[in-house]
Amino acid sequence: MCDSHGIVLIADEIQSGFGRTGRMFAIEHAGVEPDLITIAKERGRRGAAVGRHRQGRHHGRAGPGGLGGTFAGSPLACAAGLAVLEVMREEQLMRRAQEIGRFMSSRLKGLQVRFPCVGDVRALGAMVAIELVKNGRAEAPDAELTKALVQAAGRRGLVILSCGVYSNVIRFLAPLTIPDTHLKEGCHLFELALEEVAGAGVKASAAV
């Protein structure tokens, strides 16, 4: 559609890029070649908008001094970025992202069976999320329970973030270098927190 109508397709890979989803960029899973890709975060204090020239379409090019920022042109940041890419290659972090995603998906789908409040469980590599809902109903997001879960996890030393249009999504973005022991510990603490905020409802349903 973009090609047909002359629309520039931009892939925002700020969070999903550099191996997070098991490939260098998440857009690769879709088999689509965008015109521009925005990248940052995983490369540290560096960011970029990477584009390509297509026949019949000229995107233009910034001249000297056309792009800037507080940390523009930092040699140290550039060296750190190259070091990150080297670590990714040596430690095979894209494959590690797939392993993390499979492990977390399995654990979370196990909780989905036990707790009706756990709705959709989704993952693309190590980019994982679950939805919290009322009585297993996807159309009934439970923002209140989500907020309570974030607080319960915090009391156990586990920091998690809620997000989503209805504030009922918990997203998991574990470091790709996380040891298995820490990953399992985090999942265990999350399970304990979920049992605290949703366990009463589960026991009541079992009794009925």
Tab-separated table of N, CA and C in Angstrom, residues 44-156:
chain	number	residue	atom	x	y	z
A	44	GLY	N	22.948	1.977	23.586
A	44	GLY	CA	23.457	2.905	24.582
A	44	GLY	C	23.073	4.330	24.237
A	45	ARG	N	23.964	5.268	24.478
A	45	ARG	CA	23.661	6.689	24.271
A	45	ARG	C	23.928	7.092	22.824
A	46	ARG	N	23.257	6.389	21.924
A	46	ARG	CA	23.375	6.675	20.516
A	46	ARG	C	22.029	6.411	19.868
A	47	GLY	N	21.721	7.140	18.837
A	47	GLY	CA	20.480	6.919	18.107
A	47	GLY	C	20.686	7.280	16.650
A	48	ALA	N	19.802	6.782	15.807
A	48	ALA	CA	19.941	7.073	14.380
A	48	ALA	C	18.613	6.855	13.668
A	49	ALA	N	18.465	7.529	12.565
A	49	ALA	CA	17.372	7.267	11.635
A	49	ALA	C	18.040	6.792	10.356
A	50	VAL	N	17.880	5.522	10.050
A	50	VAL	CA	18.574	4.908	8.928
A	50	VAL	C	17.605	4.764	7.763
A	51	GLY	N	18.004	5.268	6.608
A	51	GLY	CA	17.116	5.207	5.449
A	51	GLY	C	17.799	4.641	4.235
A	52	ARG	N	17.044	4.507	3.163
A	52	ARG	CA	17.589	3.995	1.908
A	52	ARG	C	17.011	4.797	0.758
A	53	HIS	N	17.729	4.821	-0.307
A	53	HIS	CA	17.261	5.532	-1.502
A	53	HIS	C	16.546	4.543	-2.409
A	54	ARG	N	15.339	4.901	-2.818
A	54	ARG	CA	14.582	4.047	-3.724
A	54	ARG	C	14.383	4.775	-5.049
A	55	GLN	N	14.397	4.021	-6.115
A	55	GLN	CA	14.232	4.603	-7.440
A	55	GLN	C	12.895	5.346	-7.524
A	56	GLY	N	12.948	6.579	-7.990
A	56	GLY	CA	11.728	7.359	-8.124
A	56	GLY	C	11.334	8.074	-6.852
A	57	ARG	N	12.129	7.915	-5.771
A	57	ARG	CA	11.796	8.592	-4.516
A	57	ARG	C	13.089	9.073	-3.866
A	58	HIS	N	13.164	10.336	-3.578
A	58	HIS	CA	14.372	10.893	-2.969
A	58	HIS	C	14.040	11.399	-1.576
A	59	HIS	N	14.661	10.822	-0.590
A	59	HIS	CA	14.371	11.182	0.803
A	59	HIS	C	15.172	12.396	1.263
A	60	GLY	N	16.164	12.767	0.524
A	60	GLY	CA	16.992	13.883	0.955
A	60	GLY	C	18.067	13.420	1.924
A	61	ARG	N	19.005	14.282	2.171
A	61	ARG	CA	20.119	13.931	3.054
A	61	ARG	C	20.504	15.163	3.853
A	62	ALA	N	20.713	14.961	5.139
A	62	ALA	CA	21.108	16.081	5.995
A	62	ALA	C	22.548	16.489	5.672
A	63	GLY	N	22.785	17.782	5.566
A	63	GLY	CA	24.131	18.275	5.312
A	63	GLY	C	24.946	18.336	6.590
A	64	PRO	N	26.208	18.721	6.491
A	64	PRO	CA	27.060	18.854	7.680
A	64	PRO	C	26.415	19.778	8.709
A	65	GLY	N	26.310	19.310	9.943
A	65	GLY	CA	25.699	20.108	11.001
A	65	GLY	C	24.185	20.079	10.983
A	66	GLY	N	23.590	19.318	10.056
A	66	GLY	CA	22.134	19.269	9.951
A	66	GLY	C	21.466	18.467	11.041
A	67	LEU	N	22.200	17.573	11.652
A	67	LEU	CA	21.693	16.774	12.769
A	67	LEU	C	22.560	17.043	13.985
A	68	GLY	N	21.928	17.154	15.143
A	68	GLY	CA	22.725	17.438	16.335
A	68	GLY	C	22.017	17.014	17.595
A	69	GLY	N	22.699	17.159	18.693
A	69	GLY	CA	22.138	16.794	19.990
A	69	GLY	C	23.199	16.945	21.048
A	70	THR	N	22.794	16.732	22.274
A	70	THR	CA	23.714	16.905	23.400
A	70	THR	C	24.966	16.051	23.260
A	71	PHE	N	24.781	14.813	22.776
A	71	PHE	CA	25.912	13.885	22.712
A	71	PHE	C	26.351	13.623	21.277
A	72	ALA	N	26.012	14.512	20.367
A	72	ALA	CA	26.338	14.296	18.954
A	72	ALA	C	27.840	14.176	18.736
A	73	GLY	N	28.210	13.184	17.950
A	73	GLY	CA	29.603	13.028	17.557
A	73	GLY	C	30.539	12.582	18.660
A	74	SER	N	30.005	11.943	19.698
A	74	SER	CA	30.853	11.497	20.809
A	74	SER	C	31.669	10.274	20.397
A	75	PRO	N	32.990	10.376	20.339
A	75	PRO	CA	33.823	9.219	19.975
A	75	PRO	C	33.653	8.067	20.967
A	76	LEU	N	33.479	8.392	22.251
A	76	LEU	CA	33.317	7.348	23.259
A	76	LEU	C	32.028	6.571	23.012
A	77	ALA	N	30.944	7.291	22.703
A	77	ALA	CA	29.667	6.635	22.427
A	77	ALA	C	29.764	5.746	21.187
A	78	CYS	N	30.480	6.222	20.183
A	78	CYS	CA	30.646	5.429	18.959
A	78	CYS	C	31.433	4.152	19.240
A	79	ALA	N	32.465	4.265	20.043
A	79	ALA	CA	33.266	3.087	20.407
A	79	ALA	C	32.427	2.098	21.209
A	80	ALA	N	31.602	2.634	22.114
A	80	ALA	CA	30.734	1.767	22.913
A	80	ALA	C	29.732	1.041	22.019
A	81	GLY	N	29.208	1.726	21.009
A	81	GLY	CA	28.266	1.106	20.089
A	81	GLY	C	28.891	-0.049	19.329
A	82	LEU	N	30.127	0.130	18.889
A	82	LEU	CA	30.828	-0.945	18.190
A	82	LEU	C	31.071	-2.128	19.128
A	83	ALA	N	31.376	-1.822	20.400
A	83	ALA	CA	31.608	-2.878	21.387
A	83	ALA	C	30.326	-3.678	21.633
A	84	VAL	N	29.175	-2.981	21.654
A	84	VAL	CA	27.895	-3.669	21.845
A	84	VAL	C	27.648	-4.651	20.708
A	85	LEU	N	27.888	-4.225	19.484
A	85	LEU	CA	27.694	-5.109	18.334
A	85	LEU	C	28.606	-6.325	18.404
A	86	GLU	N	29.817	-6.121	18.890
A	86	GLU	CA	30.754	-7.236	19.020
A	86	GLU	C	30.279	-8.235	20.065
A	87	VAL	N	29.773	-7.726	21.193
A	87	VAL	CA	29.233	-8.605	22.242
A	87	VAL	C	28.026	-9.384	21.717
A	88	MET	N	27.172	-8.711	20.968
A	88	MET	CA	26.014	-9.387	20.392
A	88	MET	C	26.435	-10.557	19.528
A	89	ARG	N	27.488	-10.347	18.757
A	89	ARG	CA	27.962	-11.414	17.874
A	89	ARG	C	28.609	-12.535	18.678
A	90	GLU	N	29.504	-12.191	19.594
A	90	GLU	CA	30.245	-13.195	20.352
A	90	GLU	C	29.334	-14.026	21.251
A	91	GLU	N	28.369	-13.382	21.885
A	91	GLU	CA	27.494	-14.082	22.829
A	91	GLU	C	26.196	-14.569	22.188
A	92	GLN	N	26.081	-14.378	20.879
A	92	GLN	CA	24.918	-14.851	20.116
A	92	GLN	C	23.614	-14.423	20.789
A	93	LEU	N	23.487	-13.130	21.014
A	93	LEU	CA	22.364	-12.621	21.791
A	93	LEU	C	21.025	-12.700	21.056
A	94	MET	N	21.040	-12.760	19.738
A	94	MET	CA	19.760	-12.924	19.048
A	94	MET	C	19.186	-14.318	19.299
A	95	ARG	N	20.056	-15.305	19.334
A	95	ARG	CA	19.592	-16.646	19.690
A	95	ARG	C	19.169	-16.686	21.148
A	96	ARG	N	19.891	-15.957	22.000
A	96	ARG	CA	19.531	-15.885	23.413
A	96	ARG	C	18.153	-15.253	23.592
A	97	ALA	N	17.825	-14.261	22.775
A	97	ALA	CA	16.515	-13.618	22.854
A	97	ALA	C	15.404	-14.627	22.588
A	98	GLN	N	15.614	-15.516	21.646
A	98	GLN	CA	14.623	-16.544	21.345
A	98	GLN	C	14.464	-17.502	22.513
A	99	GLU	N	15.572	-17.843	23.157
A	99	GLU	CA	15.514	-18.741	24.315
A	99	GLU	C	14.746	-18.105	25.470
A	100	ILE	N	15.028	-16.827	25.724
A	100	ILE	CA	14.328	-16.108	26.790
A	100	ILE	C	12.831	-16.060	26.495
A	101	GLY	N	12.483	-15.770	25.254
A	101	GLY	CA	11.079	-15.691	24.877
A	101	GLY	C	10.356	-17.011	25.058
A	102	ARG	N	10.993	-18.096	24.662
A	102	ARG	CA	10.364	-19.422	24.817
A	102	ARG	C	10.165	-19.762	26.287
A	103	PHE	N	11.184	-19.471	27.104
A	103	PHE	CA	11.082	-19.781	28.537
A	103	PHE	C	9.968	-18.981	29.197
A	104	MET	N	9.954	-17.677	28.957
A	104	MET	CA	8.959	-16.824	29.600
A	104	MET	C	7.550	-17.128	29.104
A	105	SER	N	7.409	-17.399	27.824
A	105	SER	CA	6.092	-17.734	27.285
A	105	SER	C	5.546	-18.996	27.947
A	106	SER	N	6.419	-19.992	28.116
A	106	SER	CA	6.000	-21.238	28.754
A	106	SER	C	5.549	-21.000	30.192
A	107	ARG	N	6.329	-20.223	30.941
A	107	ARG	CA	5.979	-19.935	32.338
A	107	ARG	C	4.680	-19.145	32.429
A	108	LEU	N	4.536	-18.149	31.595
A	108	LEU	CA	3.355	-17.286	31.651
A	108	LEU	C	2.101	-18.010	31.176
A	109	LYS	N	2.230	-18.899	30.203
A	109	LYS	CA	1.069	-19.662	29.755
A	109	LYS	C	0.642	-20.668	30.821
A	110	GLY	N	1.612	-21.091	31.643
A	110	GLY	CA	1.267	-21.932	32.787
A	110	GLY	C	0.420	-21.164	33.784
A	111	LEU	N	0.763	-19.897	33.992
A	111	LEU	CA	-0.026	-19.046	34.889
A	111	LEU	C	-1.399	-18.758	34.276
A	112	GLN	N	-1.448	-18.690	32.967
A	112	GLN	CA	-2.708	-18.437	32.274
A	112	GLN	C	-3.722	-19.546	32.568
A	113	VAL	N	-3.229	-20.754	32.707
A	113	VAL	CA	-4.095	-21.900	33.022
A	113	VAL	C	-4.605	-21.811	34.462
A	114	ARG	N	-3.744	-21.350	35.350
A	114	ARG	CA	-4.097	-21.301	36.779
A	114	ARG	C	-4.933	-20.093	37.164
A	115	PHE	N	-4.693	-18.974	36.492
A	115	PHE	CA	-5.336	-17.723	36.892
A	115	PHE	C	-6.212	-17.181	35.763
A	116	PRO	N	-7.522	-17.123	35.959
A	116	PRO	CA	-8.422	-16.577	34.940
A	116	PRO	C	-8.135	-15.119	34.601
A	117	CYS	N	-7.446	-14.419	35.495
A	117	CYS	CA	-7.158	-13.003	35.244
A	117	CYS	C	-6.063	-12.799	34.210
A	118	VAL	N	-5.320	-13.861	33.879
A	118	VAL	CA	-4.264	-13.745	32.868
A	118	VAL	C	-4.885	-13.986	31.502
A	119	GLY	N	-4.952	-12.927	30.708
A	119	GLY	CA	-5.535	-13.029	29.378
A	119	GLY	C	-4.489	-13.402	28.349
A	120	ASP	N	-4.358	-12.589	27.344
A	120	ASP	CA	-3.441	-12.878	26.247
A	120	ASP	C	-1.988	-12.898	26.712
A	121	VAL	N	-1.255	-13.910	26.289
A	121	VAL	CA	0.194	-14.003	26.504
A	121	VAL	C	0.842	-13.955	25.138
A	122	ARG	N	1.711	-12.978	24.903
A	122	ARG	CA	2.309	-12.843	23.579
A	122	ARG	C	3.805	-12.555	23.689
A	123	ALA	N	4.516	-12.986	22.682
A	123	ALA	CA	5.971	-12.786	22.696
A	123	ALA	C	6.503	-12.785	21.271
A	124	LEU	N	7.483	-11.946	21.054
A	124	LEU	CA	8.269	-11.946	19.828
A	124	LEU	C	9.716	-11.912	20.307
A	125	GLY	N	10.330	-13.090	20.346
A	125	GLY	CA	11.642	-13.181	20.970
A	125	GLY	C	11.517	-12.838	22.443
A	126	ALA	N	12.429	-11.981	22.919
A	126	ALA	CA	12.428	-11.599	24.332
A	126	ALA	C	11.580	-10.363	24.605
A	127	MET	N	10.694	-10.016	23.704
A	127	MET	CA	9.743	-8.930	23.908
A	127	MET	C	8.414	-9.595	24.268
A	128	VAL	N	8.130	-9.635	25.567
A	128	VAL	CA	7.033	-10.455	26.082
A	128	VAL	C	6.024	-9.580	26.819
A	129	ALA	N	4.746	-9.963	26.748
A	129	ALA	CA	3.711	-9.203	27.457
A	129	ALA	C	2.532	-10.102	27.795
A	130	ILE	N	1.815	-9.737	28.860
A	130	ILE	CA	0.560	-10.403	29.194
A	130	ILE	C	-0.493	-9.335	29.464
A	131	GLU	N	-1.738	-9.704	29.251
A	131	GLU	CA	-2.855	-8.835	29.591
A	131	GLU	C	-3.554	-9.386	30.830
A	132	LEU	N	-3.995	-8.492	31.702
A	132	LEU	CA	-4.771	-8.881	32.874
A	132	LEU	C	-6.213	-8.465	32.644
A	133	VAL	N	-7.110	-9.426	32.814
A	133	VAL	CA	-8.521	-9.198	32.501
A	133	VAL	C	-9.399	-9.702	33.642
A	134	LYS	N	-10.677	-9.379	33.555
A	134	LYS	CA	-11.646	-9.803	34.565
A	134	LYS	C	-12.345	-11.074	34.105
A	135	ASN	N	-12.254	-12.115	34.964
A	135	ASN	CA	-12.959	-13.379	34.704
A	135	ASN	C	-12.639	-13.994	33.342
A	136	GLY	N	-11.396	-13.836	32.919
A	136	GLY	CA	-10.974	-14.452	31.673
A	136	GLY	C	-11.558	-13.836	30.423
A	137	ARG	N	-12.127	-12.657	30.542
A	137	ARG	CA	-12.776	-12.003	29.403
A	137	ARG	C	-11.846	-10.976	28.775
A	138	ALA	N	-11.447	-11.229	27.549
A	138	ALA	CA	-10.508	-10.347	26.863
A	138	ALA	C	-11.048	-8.932	26.707
A	139	GLU	N	-12.375	-8.807	26.652
A	139	GLU	CA	-12.982	-7.488	26.457
A	139	GLU	C	-13.145	-6.724	27.767
A	140	ALA	N	-12.635	-7.300	28.881
A	140	ALA	CA	-12.778	-6.655	30.186
A	140	ALA	C	-11.413	-6.450	30.830
A	141	PRO	N	-10.626	-5.467	30.389
A	141	PRO	CA	-9.296	-5.214	30.966
A	141	PRO	C	-9.389	-4.841	32.434
A	142	ASP	N	-8.410	-5.317	33.218
A	142	ASP	CA	-8.426	-5.070	34.662
A	142	ASP	C	-7.233	-4.200	35.059
A	143	ALA	N	-7.398	-2.890	34.944
A	143	ALA	CA	-6.324	-1.952	35.274
A	143	ALA	C	-6.042	-1.934	36.770
A	144	GLU	N	-7.075	-2.118	37.570
A	144	GLU	CA	-6.909	-2.078	39.027
A	144	GLU	C	-6.048	-3.246	39.496
A	145	LEU	N	-6.314	-4.428	38.992
A	145	LEU	CA	-5.518	-5.601	39.347
A	145	LEU	C	-4.080	-5.430	38.870
A	146	THR	N	-3.911	-4.864	37.688
A	146	THR	CA	-2.574	-4.645	37.138
A	146	THR	C	-1.756	-3.730	38.046
A	147	LYS	N	-2.387	-2.660	38.509
A	147	LYS	CA	-1.710	-1.734	39.410
A	147	LYS	C	-1.321	-2.430	40.710
A	148	ALA	N	-2.228	-3.250	41.254
A	148	ALA	CA	-1.947	-3.984	42.490
A	148	ALA	C	-0.807	-4.971	42.286
A	149	LEU	N	-0.745	-5.591	41.105
A	149	LEU	CA	0.312	-6.556	40.810
A	149	LEU	C	1.670	-5.873	40.748
A	150	VAL	N	1.728	-4.707	40.131
A	150	VAL	CA	2.982	-3.948	40.067
A	150	VAL	C	3.481	-3.638	41.476
A	151	GLN	N	2.580	-3.247	42.360
A	151	GLN	CA	2.946	-2.913	43.743
A	151	GLN	C	3.372	-4.154	44.518
A	152	ALA	N	2.659	-5.257	44.322
A	152	ALA	CA	2.998	-6.502	45.020
A	152	ALA	C	4.360	-7.018	44.584
A	153	ALA	N	4.654	-6.906	43.306
A	153	ALA	CA	5.965	-7.331	42.803
A	153	ALA	C	7.064	-6.445	43.376
A	154	GLY	N	6.788	-5.140	43.463
A	154	GLY	CA	7.767	-4.208	44.011
A	154	GLY	C	8.125	-4.527	45.447
A	155	ARG	N	7.146	-4.960	46.219
A	155	ARG	CA	7.413	-5.313	47.623
A	155	ARG	C	8.338	-6.519	47.728
A	156	ARG	N	8.409	-7.299	46.666
A	156	ARG	CA	9.290	-8.470	46.651
A	156	ARG	C	10.628	-8.171	45.969
